[in-house]
Coordinates of C-alpha atoms in Angstrom, one line a residue:
M1 CA 0.0 0.0 0.0
S2 CA 1.3 3.5 -0.8
T3 CA 0.1 7.0 -0.9
T4 CA 1.1 9.3 -3.8
V5 CA 1.3 13.0 -3.2
E6 CA 1.4 15.3 -6.2
T7 CA 2.0 19.0 -6.7
G8 CA 1.0 20.0 -10.2
S9 CA 1.4 17.4 -12.9
P10 CA 4.8 15.7 -12.1
R11 CA 5.0 13.4 -9.1
Q12 CA 7.3 14.8 -6.4
Y13 CA 7.4 12.0 -3.9
E14 CA 5.7 8.8 -2.8
I15 CA 5.1 7.3 0.7
L16 CA 5.8 3.6 0.8
T17 CA 5.0 1.2 3.6
K18 CA 8.0 0.0 5.6
T19 CA 8.1 -3.6 6.9
S20 CA 10.4 -5.6 9.1
P21 CA 12.3 -8.7 7.9
A22 CA 9.4 -10.7 9.4
G23 CA 6.9 -8.8 7.2
E24 CA 5.4 -6.7 10.0
L25 CA 4.4 -3.1 9.4
E26 CA 6.9 -0.7 11.0
G27 CA 6.2 2.6 9.4
E28 CA 6.6 4.4 6.1
L29 CA 9.4 5.2 3.8
L30 CA 9.4 8.4 1.8
E31 CA 10.5 8.0 -1.8
V32 CA 12.0 11.2 -3.2
S33 CA 13.0 12.0 -6.8
M34 CA 16.3 14.0 -6.7
G35 CA 16.7 15.6 -10.1
P36 CA 17.0 16.1 -13.0
Q37 CA 16.1 19.7 -12.0
H38 CA 18.1 19.4 -8.8
P39 CA 21.2 21.6 -9.0
S40 CA 23.4 19.1 -7.3
T41 CA 22.6 16.1 -9.5
H42 CA 24.8 17.5 -12.3
G43 CA 22.3 18.2 -15.1
V44 CA 20.2 15.5 -16.8
F45 CA 20.3 12.8 -14.1
R46 CA 18.1 11.8 -11.2
M47 CA 18.1 9.5 -8.2
D48 CA 15.0 7.7 -6.8
V49 CA 15.8 7.7 -3.1
A50 CA 13.8 5.9 -0.4
L51 CA 14.2 7.6 3.0
D52 CA 13.5 6.4 6.5
G53 CA 13.5 9.8 8.1
E54 CA 16.7 11.2 6.6
R55 CA 18.4 7.8 6.3
V56 CA 18.8 6.3 2.8
R57 CA 17.3 2.8 2.6
K58 CA 17.2 2.5 -1.2
L59 CA 18.7 4.4 -4.1
K60 CA 18.3 3.9 -7.8
P61 CA 20.3 6.0 -10.3
V62 CA 18.1 6.9 -13.4
F63 CA 19.8 8.1 -16.6
G64 CA 19.1 8.2 -20.3
Y65 CA 17.9 11.8 -20.5
L66 CA 20.9 12.9 -22.6
H67 CA 21.1 9.9 -25.0
R68 CA 23.7 10.7 -27.7
N69 CA 23.4 7.5 -29.8
H70 CA 27.2 7.8 -30.1
E71 CA 28.0 4.2 -30.9
K72 CA 25.3 3.7 -33.6
I73 CA 26.2 7.0 -35.2
G74 CA 29.8 5.8 -35.2
E75 CA 28.8 2.7 -37.2
N76 CA 27.3 5.0 -39.9
T77 CA 30.2 7.5 -40.0
S78 CA 33.7 7.2 -41.4
Y79 CA 36.5 6.4 -39.0
L80 CA 37.9 9.9 -39.1
G81 CA 34.4 11.4 -39.0
S82 CA 33.8 9.9 -35.5
M83 CA 36.7 11.7 -33.9
P84 CA 34.7 14.9 -33.2
Y85 CA 32.0 12.8 -31.6
T86 CA 34.4 11.4 -29.0
D87 CA 34.9 15.0 -27.8
R88 CA 31.2 15.2 -26.8
L89 CA 31.2 12.2 -24.5
D90 CA 33.2 13.5 -21.5
Y91 CA 33.3 17.0 -22.7
F92 CA 35.7 18.0 -20.0
C93 CA 38.2 15.6 -21.3
S94 CA 38.0 15.5 -25.1
L95 CA 41.7 14.8 -25.6
T96 CA 41.8 11.6 -23.6
N97 CA 38.7 10.5 -25.4
N98 CA 40.5 11.2 -28.7
W99 CA 43.4 9.2 -27.6
A100 CA 41.5 6.0 -26.6
Y101 CA 39.7 6.0 -29.9
A102 CA 43.0 6.7 -31.9
L103 CA 44.7 3.8 -30.0
A104 CA 42.1 1.3 -31.1
V105 CA 42.2 2.3 -34.7
E106 CA 46.0 2.4 -34.8
K107 CA 46.0 -1.2 -33.5
L108 CA 43.6 -2.1 -36.3
A109 CA 45.6 -0.4 -39.0
G110 CA 49.1 -1.0 -37.8
L111 CA 50.0 2.7 -37.4
Q112 CA 52.7 4.1 -35.1
P113 CA 52.7 7.8 -34.1
P114 CA 56.1 9.5 -34.4
E115 CA 58.1 10.4 -31.3
R116 CA 57.0 14.1 -31.2
A117 CA 53.3 13.2 -31.6
E118 CA 53.6 10.8 -28.6
Y119 CA 55.0 13.6 -26.5
I120 CA 52.3 16.0 -27.5
R121 CA 49.7 13.3 -26.6
V122 CA 51.1 12.9 -23.2
I123 CA 51.3 16.6 -22.6
T124 CA 47.7 17.3 -23.7
A125 CA 46.4 14.3 -21.7
E126 CA 48.1 15.4 -18.5
L127 CA 46.9 19.0 -18.9
T128 CA 43.5 17.5 -19.3
R129 CA 43.9 15.6 -16.0
L130 CA 44.9 18.8 -14.2
Q131 CA 41.8 20.7 -15.4
N132 CA 39.4 17.8 -14.8
H133 CA 40.6 17.1 -11.3
V134 CA 40.7 20.7 -10.1
C135 CA 37.1 21.2 -11.4
L136 CA 35.9 18.1 -9.7
I137 CA 37.2 19.4 -6.4
G138 CA 35.5 22.8 -7.1
F139 CA 32.2 21.1 -7.9
L140 CA 32.5 18.8 -4.8
L141 CA 32.9 21.8 -2.5
Q142 CA 30.0 23.6 -4.3
D143 CA 27.8 20.5 -3.7
M144 CA 28.9 20.7 -0.1
G145 CA 27.6 24.2 0.3
A146 CA 30.9 26.2 -0.1
S147 CA 29.4 28.5 -2.8
G148 CA 31.8 30.4 -4.9
T149 CA 35.5 30.5 -3.7
P150 CA 36.8 26.9 -4.3
L151 CA 35.0 26.6 -7.7
M152 CA 36.2 30.0 -8.8
Y153 CA 39.8 29.1 -7.8
A154 CA 39.4 25.9 -9.9
F155 CA 38.0 27.7 -12.9
R156 CA 40.7 30.3 -12.8
E157 CA 43.3 27.6 -13.3
R158 CA 41.2 25.7 -15.8
E159 CA 41.0 28.8 -18.0
K160 CA 44.8 28.9 -18.3
I161 CA 44.8 25.3 -19.6
L162 CA 41.8 25.9 -21.9
D163 CA 43.7 28.8 -23.4
L164 CA 46.5 26.4 -24.3
F165 CA 44.0 24.0 -25.9
E166 CA 42.4 26.8 -27.8
S167 CA 45.7 28.0 -29.3
L168 CA 46.7 24.5 -30.2
T169 CA 43.5 23.0 -31.5
G170 CA 41.3 26.0 -32.3
A171 CA 38.7 24.9 -29.6
R172 CA 38.6 25.1 -25.8
M173 CA 36.6 21.9 -25.1
M174 CA 35.7 20.1 -28.4
C175 CA 39.3 19.8 -29.5
N176 CA 39.1 17.1 -32.3
Y177 CA 42.9 17.1 -32.2
M178 CA 44.3 13.5 -32.4
R179 CA 44.6 11.6 -35.6
F180 CA 45.3 7.9 -36.4
G181 CA 49.1 7.8 -36.4
G182 CA 49.7 11.1 -34.7
C183 CA 48.2 14.6 -34.2
R184 CA 46.3 17.0 -36.5
C185 CA 48.8 19.9 -36.3
D186 CA 52.1 20.8 -34.7
L187 CA 52.6 23.1 -31.7
P188 CA 52.2 26.8 -32.6
P189 CA 55.1 29.2 -32.0
G190 CA 55.5 30.0 -28.3
W191 CA 53.1 27.3 -27.2
L192 CA 55.8 25.3 -25.3
E193 CA 56.9 28.3 -23.3
Q194 CA 53.4 29.2 -22.4
A195 CA 52.7 25.6 -21.3
K196 CA 56.0 25.5 -19.2
Q197 CA 54.9 28.7 -17.5
A198 CA 51.5 27.3 -16.6
V199 CA 53.0 24.0 -15.3
E200 CA 55.6 25.8 -13.3
N201 CA 53.0 27.9 -11.5
Y202 CA 50.6 25.0 -10.9
P203 CA 52.3 23.6 -7.7
R204 CA 51.9 27.0 -6.0
F205 CA 48.2 27.0 -6.8
L206 CA 47.9 23.4 -5.4
D207 CA 49.6 24.5 -2.2
E208 CA 47.1 27.4 -1.9
F209 CA 44.2 25.1 -2.7
E210 CA 45.3 22.5 0.0
R211 CA 45.7 25.2 2.6
L212 CA 42.2 26.4 1.9
L213 CA 40.6 23.0 1.9
S214 CA 42.4 19.9 3.1
E215 CA 42.3 20.7 6.9
N216 CA 39.0 22.5 6.8
E217 CA 36.9 21.0 9.7
I218 CA 33.7 21.2 7.7
L219 CA 35.1 19.4 4.7
I220 CA 36.6 16.7 7.0
A221 CA 33.3 16.2 8.9
R222 CA 31.3 16.0 5.7
T223 CA 33.7 13.5 3.9
Q224 CA 35.7 11.3 6.3
G225 CA 33.9 8.0 6.8
V226 CA 31.2 9.0 4.3
G227 CA 30.5 7.0 1.1
I228 CA 33.0 4.2 1.8
L229 CA 33.7 2.0 -1.2
P230 CA 35.3 -1.3 -0.1
K231 CA 38.3 -2.6 -2.2
E232 CA 36.6 -5.9 -3.1
L233 CA 33.4 -4.2 -4.3
A234 CA 35.4 -1.7 -6.4
V235 CA 37.2 -4.5 -8.1
N236 CA 34.1 -6.6 -8.7
A237 CA 32.1 -3.7 -10.1
S238 CA 34.9 -2.8 -12.6
I239 CA 35.4 0.6 -11.0
T240 CA 38.5 2.4 -12.4
G241 CA 40.4 5.6 -12.1
P242 CA 40.7 7.7 -8.9
M243 CA 37.7 6.0 -7.3
L244 CA 39.4 2.6 -7.5
R245 CA 42.8 3.9 -6.3
A246 CA 41.1 5.8 -3.4
S247 CA 39.9 2.3 -2.2
G248 CA 43.6 1.2 -2.1
V249 CA 43.8 -0.8 -5.4
N250 CA 47.1 -0.1 -7.3
Y251 CA 45.8 0.0 -10.8
D252 CA 46.7 2.7 -13.3
I253 CA 46.5 2.0 -17.1
R254 CA 49.5 4.3 -17.7
K255 CA 51.5 1.8 -15.6
V256 CA 49.7 -1.4 -16.7
D257 CA 49.6 -0.9 -20.4
R258 CA 52.4 1.6 -20.8
Y259 CA 50.7 3.0 -23.8
G260 CA 52.2 5.9 -25.6
I261 CA 55.5 6.7 -23.9
Y262 CA 54.4 6.7 -20.3
D263 CA 57.1 4.2 -19.4
R264 CA 59.6 7.0 -19.8
F265 CA 58.3 9.1 -17.0
P266 CA 58.8 8.2 -13.4
F267 CA 55.6 8.9 -11.4
R268 CA 53.9 7.2 -8.5
V269 CA 50.3 6.1 -8.2
P270 CA 48.7 7.6 -5.1
L271 CA 46.5 5.2 -3.1
G272 CA 43.9 5.7 -0.4
E273 CA 43.4 3.7 2.8
H274 CA 39.7 4.1 3.6
G275 CA 37.9 4.5 0.2
D276 CA 35.8 7.3 1.6
T277 CA 34.9 10.7 0.1
Y278 CA 37.9 12.3 1.7
D279 CA 40.2 9.8 0.1
R280 CA 38.7 10.4 -3.3
Y281 CA 39.3 14.1 -2.8
M282 CA 42.9 13.6 -1.7
I283 CA 43.7 11.2 -4.5
R284 CA 42.8 13.8 -7.1
L285 CA 45.0 16.4 -5.4
L286 CA 47.9 13.9 -5.3
E287 CA 47.4 12.9 -8.9
M288 CA 47.6 16.5 -10.0
R289 CA 51.1 16.7 -8.4
E290 CA 52.2 13.6 -10.3
S291 CA 50.8 15.0 -13.5
V292 CA 52.9 18.1 -13.0
K293 CA 56.1 15.9 -12.8
I294 CA 55.1 14.1 -16.0
L295 CA 54.5 17.5 -17.7
E296 CA 57.8 19.0 -16.6
A297 CA 59.7 16.0 -18.1
A298 CA 57.7 15.9 -21.3
L299 CA 57.9 19.6 -22.0
R300 CA 61.6 19.5 -21.3
D301 CA 62.4 16.5 -23.5
I302 CA 60.0 16.8 -26.4
P303 CA 62.0 16.3 -29.7
P304 CA 61.6 17.9 -33.1
G305 CA 60.2 15.9 -36.0
P306 CA 57.0 14.9 -37.8
I307 CA 53.7 14.6 -36.0
L308 CA 52.0 12.0 -38.2
D309 CA 52.9 8.5 -39.4
P310 CA 53.6 8.7 -43.1
K311 CA 51.6 5.6 -43.7
A312 CA 48.5 7.2 -42.2
K313 CA 45.8 7.7 -44.8
L314 CA 43.1 9.9 -43.5
R315 CA 41.0 10.1 -46.6
G316 CA 39.5 6.9 -47.9
F317 CA 40.7 5.1 -44.8
R318 CA 39.8 1.4 -44.9
P319 CA 41.6 -0.8 -42.4
K320 CA 41.8 -4.5 -43.0
P321 CA 39.1 -6.7 -41.4
G322 CA 39.7 -7.4 -37.8
E323 CA 39.0 -6.0 -34.3
A324 CA 40.9 -4.0 -31.8
Y325 CA 40.4 -2.4 -28.4
G326 CA 42.2 0.7 -27.2
R327 CA 42.1 2.3 -23.8
S328 CA 43.6 5.3 -22.0
E329 CA 43.8 6.3 -18.3
A330 CA 41.3 9.2 -18.6
P331 CA 40.9 11.5 -15.6
K332 CA 37.6 9.7 -14.6
G333 CA 38.9 6.1 -15.2
A334 CA 39.5 3.7 -18.0
R335 CA 38.2 5.1 -21.3
G336 CA 38.0 2.3 -23.9
S337 CA 37.1 2.0 -27.6
Y338 CA 36.3 -1.3 -29.3
V339 CA 36.3 -1.3 -33.0
V340 CA 35.4 -4.1 -35.5
S341 CA 36.3 -3.6 -39.2
D342 CA 34.9 -5.5 -42.2
G343 CA 37.2 -3.7 -44.6
G344 CA 34.7 -0.9 -45.4
R345 CA 34.9 2.8 -44.8
N346 CA 32.7 2.6 -41.7
R347 CA 33.1 0.4 -38.7
Y348 CA 31.1 -2.8 -38.6
R349 CA 30.7 -2.5 -34.9
Y350 CA 31.8 0.2 -32.4
R351 CA 31.5 0.3 -28.6
G352 CA 32.8 2.6 -25.9
R353 CA 33.7 1.9 -22.3
P354 CA 32.7 5.1 -20.4
P355 CA 34.1 5.3 -16.8
S356 CA 31.4 7.7 -15.6
F357 CA 28.7 5.1 -16.4
L358 CA 30.5 2.2 -14.6
N359 CA 31.5 4.3 -11.6
L360 CA 27.8 5.2 -11.1
T361 CA 26.7 1.6 -10.7
I362 CA 27.9 1.4 -7.1
L363 CA 26.3 4.7 -6.0
E364 CA 23.6 2.9 -3.9
D365 CA 26.2 0.8 -2.1
M366 CA 28.1 3.9 -1.1
C367 CA 24.9 5.8 0.0
L368 CA 23.0 3.2 2.0
G369 CA 22.7 4.2 5.7
H370 CA 23.8 7.8 5.2
I371 CA 21.6 10.8 5.5
V372 CA 20.1 12.5 2.4
A373 CA 22.5 15.4 2.6
D374 CA 25.5 13.0 2.3
V375 CA 24.0 11.6 -1.0
V376 CA 24.8 14.8 -2.8
V377 CA 28.4 14.9 -1.5
I378 CA 29.0 11.2 -2.4
L379 CA 27.6 11.7 -5.9
G380 CA 29.9 14.7 -6.3
S381 CA 33.0 12.6 -5.4
V382 CA 32.2 10.1 -8.1
D383 CA 33.0 12.6 -10.9
I384 CA 30.5 12.0 -13.7
V385 CA 29.7 13.6 -17.0
M386 CA 26.4 12.6 -18.4
G387 CA 27.5 12.8 -22.0
E388 CA 29.4 9.5 -21.6
V389 CA 26.9 8.0 -19.2
D390 CA 24.2 8.3 -21.8
R391 CA 26.5 7.6 -24.7

């Protein structure tokens, strides 16, 4: 038995009967729909939450409001024509999306990017990691109620990186930059010096950001012990990226696959101990410091030379029949592309592995038993973009 209460036409909440394990009536649960209009559910996404008072007893993520039809469009578009579509999945991280797709097609076609192109790919990917992680922290604090300052600090630093992307690719977010066998264009004059300056200043910003946030008693109270993700559940649910490493699992595709030229750069993989929201916050801070080390070495050692494999044929591109899977360590986790060729100009089959989608699958497990105010903070620590969830 349930009672539905409506305001206007859309249903706002539903009261459900609550029973004990023996089947006896104990009271009522309040089922609340959070989103998609809710400002802290990140756009076109909602959660059906069943509350016992303020305690979460059930939670169901509901998505599909931003369906992009990415994979089916990709099967009806040329190989090169799909590169701009990858930008629009995780639109914060278009360059790491480009890279995962390029890796899959390069395996299929037997292409090898030149040395300079590999360095440029690493540089752009790590700059992408910096701007994604700093924005995630800003959004997390915004969800927590710290309106304004942390997010504006984050956006201030993001703008410097987006200026670099714009001068290199012509676009700030939808970069469409990587190509099969290399990159679309070389670095413009003065770009390396500007990038070195931005990277040199970044650790001072991180010190400032940490002084502002990491020992703040409100942040600590709202995040420590909240939204714990056990190591075993993270592995079994195929969670990847900072969420997995915050639970103490030492797994980073840059170390495992050694794709590109990541084996040339010494960097460590930060790990958490508790798997809670605070660990997920700290892992992103620590990963930004490691990205700075990679960037300093890559910007120092980048060689001259071509940026595209001479065997690469972008027009009339028809790889031989076969299948390939490419993946990159995107800021949110493992970003994968699976491509099947039948020898034609379009892919026979095309699938993507979006980290945001998979990382959302354990949202209920992290929220059960917490109060409703914690749900918004836990969701904020997952780091999702609905473009790739609803691919």
